[in-house]
CSV table of C-alpha atoms in Angstrom, one decimal:
chain,number,residue,atom,x,y,z
M,30,MET,CA,74.9,146.5,89.7
M,31,GLY,CA,77.1,149.1,88.1
M,32,LEU,CA,76.7,150.3,84.4
M,33,ALA,CA,79.9,148.3,83.3
M,34,GLU,CA,78.5,145.2,85.0
M,35,GLN,CA,75.1,145.7,83.2
M,36,ILE,CA,77.0,146.1,79.8
M,37,ILE,CA,78.8,142.8,80.4
M,38,GLU,CA,75.5,140.8,81.7
M,39,VAL,CA,73.4,141.8,78.5
M,40,VAL,CA,76.4,140.8,76.1
M,41,THR,CA,77.0,137.8,78.0
M,42,ARG,CA,73.5,136.5,77.7
M,43,GLY,CA,72.8,137.8,74.1
M,44,GLN,CA,70.4,140.3,74.9
M,45,ALA,CA,72.5,143.1,73.3
M,46,VAL,CA,75.6,142.9,70.9
M,47,SER,CA,76.0,146.2,69.8
M,48,ARG,CA,76.6,149.8,71.2
M,49,SER,CA,73.1,150.7,70.0
M,50,GLU,CA,71.5,147.7,71.4
M,51,ILE,CA,73.0,147.9,74.5
M,52,ALA,CA,72.1,151.7,75.0
M,53,LYS,CA,68.3,150.6,74.0
M,54,THR,CA,68.3,147.6,76.1
M,55,LEU,CA,69.6,149.5,79.6
M,56,ARG,CA,67.8,152.7,78.5
M,57,VAL,CA,71.3,154.6,78.6
M,58,ALA,CA,72.5,157.5,76.3
M,59,PRO,CA,74.6,155.7,73.5
M,60,SER,CA,77.5,158.5,74.7
M,61,THR,CA,77.6,156.9,78.1
M,62,VAL,CA,77.6,153.5,76.8
M,63,THR,CA,80.3,154.1,74.4
M,64,LEU,CA,82.5,155.4,76.8
M,65,HIS,CA,82.2,152.4,79.1
M,66,VAL,CA,82.6,150.1,76.5
M,67,GLN,CA,86.0,151.5,75.5
M,68,ALA,CA,87.1,151.1,78.8
M,69,LEU,CA,85.9,147.7,78.8
M,70,LEU,CA,87.6,147.1,75.6
M,71,ALA,CA,91.0,148.6,77.0
M,72,ALA,CA,90.8,146.2,80.1
M,73,GLY,CA,90.7,143.3,77.8
M,74,VAL,CA,87.2,142.3,79.2
M,75,LEU,CA,85.2,142.8,76.2
M,76,GLU,CA,86.4,142.4,72.0
M,77,GLU,CA,84.9,143.3,69.0
M,78,ALA,CA,84.0,140.3,66.8
M,79,GLY,CA,83.3,141.6,63.3
M,80,HIS,CA,79.9,143.5,62.2
M,81,GLY,CA,76.5,142.9,62.7
M,82,ALA,CA,73.6,143.3,60.1
M,83,SER,CA,72.7,146.9,59.1
M,84,HIS,CA,69.5,148.5,59.8
M,85,GLY,CA,69.7,151.4,57.3
M,86,GLY,CA,73.2,152.7,58.4
M,87,ARG,CA,76.6,151.5,59.2
M,88,ARG,CA,77.0,147.9,60.0
M,89,PRO,CA,77.5,147.8,63.8
M,90,ARG,CA,80.4,146.5,65.5
M,91,VAL,CA,79.7,143.3,67.4
M,92,LEU,CA,80.9,142.7,71.1
M,93,ARG,CA,81.6,139.7,72.9
M,94,LEU,CA,83.5,138.5,76.2
M,95,ALA,CA,87.4,138.6,75.2
M,96,GLY,CA,88.3,135.2,74.1
M,97,GLY,CA,84.7,133.8,74.6
M,98,GLU,CA,85.7,133.3,78.5
M,99,THR,CA,87.2,136.0,80.3
M,100,GLY,CA,88.4,136.5,84.2
M,101,VAL,CA,87.1,135.5,87.2
M,102,ILE,CA,86.9,136.6,90.9
M,103,LEU,CA,87.6,134.3,93.8
M,104,ALA,CA,85.6,134.8,96.9
M,105,ALA,CA,85.6,133.5,100.6
M,106,ASP,CA,83.1,134.2,103.4
M,107,LEU,CA,84.8,133.2,106.5
M,108,GLY,CA,83.0,132.0,109.6
M,109,GLY,CA,84.2,131.2,113.1
M,110,THR,CA,85.2,127.6,112.2
M,111,HIS,CA,84.8,127.5,108.6
M,112,ALA,CA,85.0,129.4,105.3
M,113,ARG,CA,82.9,129.4,102.1
M,114,LEU,CA,84.9,129.6,99.1
M,115,GLY,CA,83.6,130.6,95.5
M,116,VAL,CA,84.4,131.5,92.0
M,117,LEU,CA,82.3,134.0,90.0
M,118,ASP,CA,82.3,135.3,86.5
M,119,LEU,CA,82.6,138.9,85.6
M,120,THR,CA,78.8,139.4,85.5
M,121,GLY,CA,78.7,138.2,89.2
M,122,GLN,CA,77.7,134.8,88.7
M,123,LEU,CA,78.6,132.2,91.2
M,124,LEU,CA,80.2,129.3,89.0
M,125,THR,CA,81.4,127.0,91.7
M,126,ALA,CA,81.3,126.9,95.7
M,127,SER,CA,82.8,124.7,98.5
M,128,THR,CA,83.0,124.8,102.1
M,129,MET,CA,86.0,124.2,104.0
M,130,PRO,CA,86.8,124.1,108.0
M,131,LEU,CA,89.2,126.5,109.6
M,132,GLN,CA,89.7,128.0,113.0
M,133,VAL,CA,89.6,131.8,112.8
M,134,ALA,CA,91.1,131.8,116.2
M,135,ASP,CA,94.3,130.4,114.6
M,136,GLY,CA,95.0,133.9,113.8
M,137,PRO,CA,95.3,135.8,110.4
M,138,GLU,CA,98.4,134.3,108.9
M,139,GLU,CA,97.8,130.6,109.2
M,140,THR,CA,93.9,131.2,108.5
M,141,LEU,CA,94.6,133.5,105.2
M,142,THR,CA,97.1,130.7,104.1
M,143,ARG,CA,94.5,128.0,104.3
M,144,VAL,CA,92.1,130.1,102.6
M,145,SER,CA,94.5,131.4,99.8
M,146,ALA,CA,95.4,127.6,99.3
M,147,GLY,CA,91.8,126.2,99.0
M,148,LEU,CA,90.9,129.6,96.6
M,149,GLN,CA,93.9,128.4,94.4
M,150,ARG,CA,92.3,124.8,94.2
M,151,ILE,CA,89.1,126.1,93.0
M,152,ALA,CA,90.4,128.5,90.3
M,153,PRO,CA,89.6,127.3,86.9
M,154,PRO,CA,92.2,126.4,84.8
M,155,GLY,CA,93.0,128.9,81.8
M,156,ARG,CA,91.0,132.0,83.5
M,157,GLU,CA,92.8,134.8,84.5
M,158,ILE,CA,92.0,135.8,88.4
M,159,ARG,CA,90.9,139.6,88.4
M,160,ALA,CA,90.7,140.2,91.9
M,161,VAL,CA,90.2,138.2,95.3
M,162,SER,CA,87.0,139.2,97.8
M,163,VAL,CA,87.0,138.1,101.5
M,164,ALA,CA,84.6,138.8,103.9
M,165,LEU,CA,85.5,138.3,107.7
M,166,PRO,CA,83.5,137.6,110.7
M,167,GLY,CA,84.5,141.1,112.6
M,168,PRO,CA,84.6,144.8,112.0
M,169,VAL,CA,86.4,145.9,109.1
M,170,ASN,CA,88.0,149.2,108.2
M,171,PHE,CA,87.1,149.0,104.4
M,172,GLY,CA,89.5,151.9,103.5
M,173,ALA,CA,92.6,150.1,105.4
M,174,GLY,CA,91.6,146.8,104.3
M,175,ALA,CA,92.0,145.1,108.0
M,176,VAL,CA,89.6,143.9,111.0
M,177,GLU,CA,89.4,146.6,114.0
M,178,LEU,CA,88.5,145.6,117.4
M,179,PRO,CA,87.2,142.4,116.9
M,180,SER,CA,85.7,140.5,119.7
M,181,ARG,CA,86.2,136.7,118.5
M,182,MET,CA,89.3,137.2,116.4
M,183,PRO,CA,92.4,137.1,118.7
M,184,GLY,CA,95.4,138.5,117.0
M,185,TRP,CA,93.4,139.9,113.8
M,186,SER,CA,93.3,143.5,115.1
M,187,GLY,CA,95.1,145.9,112.8
M,188,PHE,CA,96.7,142.9,110.6
M,189,PRO,CA,96.7,144.2,106.9
M,190,VAL,CA,94.7,141.4,105.6
M,191,ARG,CA,94.0,143.3,102.1
M,192,ASP,CA,97.4,143.9,101.1
M,193,TRP,CA,98.5,140.1,102.4
M,194,LEU,CA,95.9,138.7,100.1
M,195,SER,CA,97.1,141.3,97.2
M,196,GLU,CA,100.8,140.2,97.7
M,197,HIS,CA,100.3,136.3,98.4
M,198,LEU,CA,97.9,135.8,95.1
M,199,GLN,CA,99.5,139.0,93.3
M,200,VAL,CA,96.0,140.0,92.4
M,201,PRO,CA,93.6,143.3,93.7
M,202,ALA,CA,92.4,142.3,97.0
M,203,VAL,CA,89.0,143.6,98.5
M,204,VAL,CA,88.1,142.9,102.5
M,205,GLU,CA,84.7,143.7,103.9
M,206,ASN,CA,82.8,142.4,106.8
M,207,ASP,CA,80.6,139.4,106.3
M,208,ALA,CA,77.2,140.5,107.3
M,209,ASN,CA,77.8,143.7,104.9
M,210,VAL,CA,78.8,141.4,102.0
M,211,MET,CA,75.6,139.5,102.7
M,212,ALA,CA,73.6,142.2,102.7
M,213,ILE,CA,74.8,143.3,99.1
M,214,GLY,CA,74.4,139.7,97.8
M,215,GLU,CA,70.8,139.4,99.3
M,216,HIS,CA,69.9,142.9,98.4
M,217,HIS,CA,70.9,142.7,95.0
M,218,ALA,CA,69.6,139.3,94.2
M,219,ARG,CA,66.3,140.5,95.5
M,220,MET,CA,65.7,144.4,95.0
M,221,GLY,CA,68.4,145.2,92.3
M,222,ASP,CA,70.0,148.9,92.4
M,223,SER,CA,67.6,150.3,94.1
M,224,GLY,CA,65.5,150.1,97.5
M,225,HIS,CA,66.5,150.3,101.5
M,226,SER,CA,66.8,147.1,103.1
M,227,ILE,CA,68.5,145.5,106.3
M,228,THR,CA,70.0,142.1,106.3
M,229,VAL,CA,70.5,140.4,109.5
M,230,LYS,CA,73.2,137.5,110.1
M,231,ILE,CA,72.4,135.3,113.1
M,232,GLY,CA,75.2,132.9,113.7
M,233,THR,CA,77.6,132.8,116.9
M,234,ALA,CA,77.4,136.2,116.7
M,235,ILE,CA,74.9,138.8,115.4
M,236,GLY,CA,75.5,141.4,112.5
M,237,SER,CA,73.9,143.3,110.0
M,238,GLY,CA,74.3,145.4,106.9
M,239,VAL,CA,72.4,148.2,105.6
M,240,ILE,CA,71.6,149.3,102.2
M,241,VAL,CA,70.5,152.7,101.1
M,242,ASP,CA,69.2,153.2,97.4
M,243,GLY,CA,70.9,149.9,96.7
M,244,ARG,CA,74.3,151.0,98.3
M,245,LEU,CA,75.8,149.8,101.3
M,246,HIS,CA,76.1,152.2,104.2
M,247,ARG,CA,79.3,151.6,106.3
M,248,GLY,CA,78.7,154.4,108.5
M,249,ALA,CA,81.7,157.0,109.8
M,250,THR,CA,83.8,154.5,111.3
M,251,TRP,CA,82.8,151.4,109.1
M,252,ALA,CA,80.6,150.0,112.0
M,253,ALA,CA,77.1,150.9,110.8
M,254,GLY,CA,74.9,147.8,111.3
M,255,ASP,CA,76.7,146.5,114.0
M,256,ILE,CA,73.5,145.7,116.5
M,257,THR,CA,74.9,142.9,118.4
M,258,HIS,CA,75.8,145.0,121.4
M,259,THR,CA,73.1,146.8,121.9
M,260,ARG,CA,72.1,146.9,125.7
M,261,ILE,CA,69.0,144.3,126.4
M,262,GLU,CA,67.9,144.8,130.0
M,263,GLU,CA,66.7,140.8,130.0
M,264,ALA,CA,70.2,140.0,129.4
M,265,ASP,CA,71.4,141.5,133.1
M,266,ASP,CA,74.8,141.7,133.5
M,267,ALA,CA,75.8,138.7,131.2
M,268,PRO,CA,79.6,139.1,129.9
M,269,CYS,CA,79.6,139.9,126.1
M,270,SER,CA,82.6,139.1,124.1
M,271,CYS,CA,83.3,142.8,123.2
M,272,GLY,CA,83.8,143.1,127.1
M,273,ASN,CA,80.3,144.7,128.1
M,274,LEU,CA,77.5,143.3,130.1
M,275,GLY,CA,74.3,142.6,129.0
M,276,CYS,CA,74.6,142.8,125.0
M,277,LEU,CA,72.0,141.2,122.6
M,278,GLU,CA,74.8,138.8,121.5
M,279,THR,CA,74.4,137.2,125.1
M,280,VAL,CA,71.0,136.0,125.0
M,281,ALA,CA,69.8,136.3,121.1
M,282,SER,CA,72.9,134.9,119.1
M,283,GLY,CA,74.0,131.3,118.3
M,284,ALA,CA,76.9,131.7,121.2
M,285,GLY,CA,74.3,133.1,123.9
M,286,LEU,CA,72.0,130.2,123.2
M,287,VAL,CA,74.4,127.6,123.8
M,288,ARG,CA,75.2,129.5,127.1
M,289,GLN,CA,71.8,129.3,128.2
M,290,LEU,CA,71.0,125.7,127.3
M,291,ARG,CA,74.2,124.3,129.0
M,292,GLU,CA,73.1,126.2,132.1
M,293,GLN,CA,70.4,124.0,131.8
M,294,GLY,CA,72.3,120.9,131.9
M,295,TYR,CA,72.2,120.6,127.9
M,296,MET,CA,75.7,119.1,126.8
M,297,ILE,CA,76.0,121.4,123.5
M,298,THR,CA,78.5,123.3,121.6
M,299,SER,CA,76.9,124.8,118.5
M,300,THR,CA,74.2,126.8,117.1
M,301,ALA,CA,73.3,123.7,115.0
M,302,GLU,CA,72.8,121.6,118.1
M,303,VAL,CA,70.5,124.0,119.3
M,304,LEU,CA,68.5,124.2,116.1
M,305,GLU,CA,67.8,120.3,116.0
M,306,LEU,CA,66.8,120.7,119.8
M,307,THR,CA,64.1,122.7,118.3
M,308,ARG,CA,63.0,120.5,115.0
M,309,GLN,CA,62.8,118.1,117.8
M,310,ALA,CA,60.3,120.1,119.8
M,311,ASP,CA,62.6,120.3,122.6
M,312,PRO,CA,60.3,122.6,124.8
M,313,ILE,CA,63.1,124.4,126.6
M,314,ALA,CA,65.2,124.8,123.5
M,315,THR,CA,62.3,126.2,121.5
M,316,SER,CA,61.1,128.5,124.5
M,317,LEU,CA,64.7,130.1,124.3
M,318,VAL,CA,64.8,130.4,120.4
M,319,ARG,CA,61.8,132.0,120.6
M,320,ARG,CA,62.8,134.6,123.3
M,321,ALA,CA,66.1,135.2,121.5
M,322,GLY,CA,64.0,135.9,118.3
M,323,GLY,CA,61.8,138.4,120.0
M,324,TYR,CA,65.0,139.9,121.5
M,325,LEU,CA,66.1,140.5,118.1
M,326,GLY,CA,63.1,141.8,116.9
M,327,ARG,CA,63.0,144.6,119.6
M,328,ALA,CA,66.5,145.8,118.9
M,329,LEU,CA,65.5,145.9,115.0
M,330,SER,CA,62.2,147.4,116.0
M,331,MET,CA,64.5,150.7,116.9
M,332,VAL,CA,66.3,150.6,113.7
M,333,ILE,CA,63.4,150.0,111.5
M,334,ASN,CA,61.0,153.1,112.9
M,335,PHE,CA,64.3,155.2,112.4
M,336,PHE,CA,65.3,153.8,108.9
M,337,ASN,CA,62.1,152.8,107.1
M,338,PRO,CA,63.5,150.1,104.9
M,339,HIS,CA,61.6,148.0,102.4
M,340,ALA,CA,62.6,144.9,103.6
M,341,VAL,CA,64.5,142.9,106.5
M,342,PHE,CA,66.3,140.0,105.2
M,343,LEU,CA,67.3,137.3,107.6
M,344,THR,CA,70.3,135.0,107.2
M,345,GLY,CA,72.5,132.7,109.1
M,346,GLY,CA,71.9,129.4,111.0
M,347,ALA,CA,68.9,131.0,113.3
M,348,SER,CA,67.0,132.2,110.1
M,349,SER,CA,65.9,128.4,109.2
M,350,SER,CA,64.4,128.3,112.7
M,351,GLU,CA,60.7,129.0,112.2
M,352,PRO,CA,59.8,129.8,115.5
M,353,PHE,CA,62.8,132.1,115.6
M,354,VAL,CA,61.7,134.0,112.7
M,355,ALA,CA,58.1,134.2,113.7
M,356,ALA,CA,59.1,135.6,117.0
M,357,VAL,CA,61.5,138.5,115.1
M,358,ARG,CA,58.2,139.1,112.8
M,359,SER,CA,55.6,139.3,115.3
M,360,THR,CA,57.9,141.5,117.6
M,361,ILE,CA,58.5,144.2,114.9
M,362,TYR,CA,55.0,144.3,113.8
M,363,GLU,CA,53.9,144.7,117.6
M,364,SER,CA,56.7,147.4,118.3
M,365,CYS,CA,56.9,149.8,114.9
M,366,HIS,CA,54.7,152.6,113.6
M,367,PRO,CA,51.9,150.9,110.9
M,368,LEU,CA,53.1,153.1,108.7
M,369,VAL,CA,56.7,151.9,108.7
M,370,THR,CA,55.4,148.2,108.6
M,371,GLN,CA,52.7,148.7,106.0
M,372,ASP,CA,55.0,147.5,103.1
M,373,LEU,CA,57.7,145.7,105.2
M,374,SER,CA,58.9,142.0,104.3
M,375,ILE,CA,60.5,140.0,106.8
M,376,THR,CA,61.7,137.1,105.2
M,377,PRO,CA,64.7,134.6,105.1
M,378,ALA,CA,67.5,135.3,102.6
M,379,GLU,CA,66.9,133.6,99.4
M,380,THR,CA,70.8,133.3,98.8
M,381,ALA,CA,71.2,131.2,101.7
M,382,GLU,CA,74.7,130.2,102.4
M,383,ASN,CA,75.8,132.0,99.3
M,384,ALA,CA,75.0,135.5,100.0
M,385,GLY,CA,78.3,136.3,101.2
M,386,LEU,CA,79.8,135.1,98.1
M,387,LEU,CA,77.3,136.7,96.0
M,388,GLY,CA,78.3,139.8,97.9
M,389,ALA,CA,82.1,139.7,97.8
M,390,GLY,CA,82.0,139.1,94.1
M,391,ARG,CA,79.7,142.2,93.4
M,392,LEU,CA,81.9,144.3,96.0
M,393,ALA,CA,84.9,143.4,94.0
M,394,LEU,CA,83.3,144.2,90.6
M,395,ASP,CA,82.5,147.6,91.8
M,396,THR,CA,85.5,148.5,93.6
M,397,VAL,CA,88.6,146.6,91.8
M,398,VAL,CA,87.5,145.3,88.7
M,399,PHE,CA,85.6,148.1,86.8
M,400,ARG,CA,86.2,151.0,89.3
C-alpha cells in the first residue's frame, strides 16, 4: 500500500483527521505527509472540512474524503469460463462482487464488451469511476497493456486490452496477469507492504505471482512466476497447450486432471467435478490429485530453495482440496533445505475468490489513481 492509500485509509476510518495526526499515526515526516495531502486535495480525493481543536498551537485543518463519498475502481478477474466483477473504494476495500459466465475463447472484443457491460451494471450511482483494472488468464505485457503468447486465449495475442478498455469506459485502465494480481491481493491482506511470498493459482492451468519486499516482481519480459510449463519427467510426452511436451500443466493442473480421469473412463469436463470426486473419496481421483500436488510441490521446491520466501499461498479450485494441499506441503518440506523451510508458511489463500479483485484494485491505486 502506497503512502497516499495509507493516508486515505486512516482518514476514512477516523484514525487521523489532520496532517499532524496522520504523520504521527503513520510514523512519517510531517513534510512528506503535507506533500501527499496536497496532491490528494488537488486530485479531489480529500477535502478540508474546517478546523479541529487546538492543542496549544494553531487549530489544525480537518481532512475528510471529498463529498463524504468519493470515487471507485471497477475490477474484473477473468477466467476461462467466468469473470469475477467488483467495485472497490479508494482505500482498496471491496464494496461489492459478483460472478458472470463467459468464454474467454470467444475472443477479446466480444469478451471485453460483456465484461465492460457487467462492470457498468454494478457501478454505484453517483460515484465517479476513477479507473478500471482487469486481470487476464494469460501472460500480460504490463507496459503494453496486452496479452502475449497465451496458450488458452485464441485471438488475444497482441490485442490492446488496456487501450480498448480505456476508450470504451472513458477512464484510465490497467491490465495484469491473473496470478500476479492474486499475489498482490493475498500478500497485502496477509503480510502488508513487506516480506516475500509466492501465490500459486491452481485452476485449468497453473500460474504464480512473486512478491519481493512487498512488491510484485514481473521479470525481464513480464513472465516471472510462470511455472506451469516446467518440464516434469512423469508427464512423459503429454502434449501441453503451449506446444511443448511434458509440462507441469499436463499432470498437475485442473485440465491435466480432467484429461487423466477421462483416460480412466470418467465422463467429466471440469476441475470442479474432479474435486467433487475427491470429496466423495473416489480412490482414483484422490490418488491423481495427491500425485498432482506432489508434482507441484516438486516444481515449487526449486523456486523456494532459490528465492527463500516467507510464505506460499495456494489459490484456485485445487487449493480447497486437502489431499492436494497436503501433498504440496509435504513435498516442499521433504525437498527443500531446512533453513529455507524453518519459518515457511504454506497455506490456502484467505482472500479466496476475491484475491484477484483485491489485487486488481490495489494495482490500479498504485499505478493509475495515485501514481
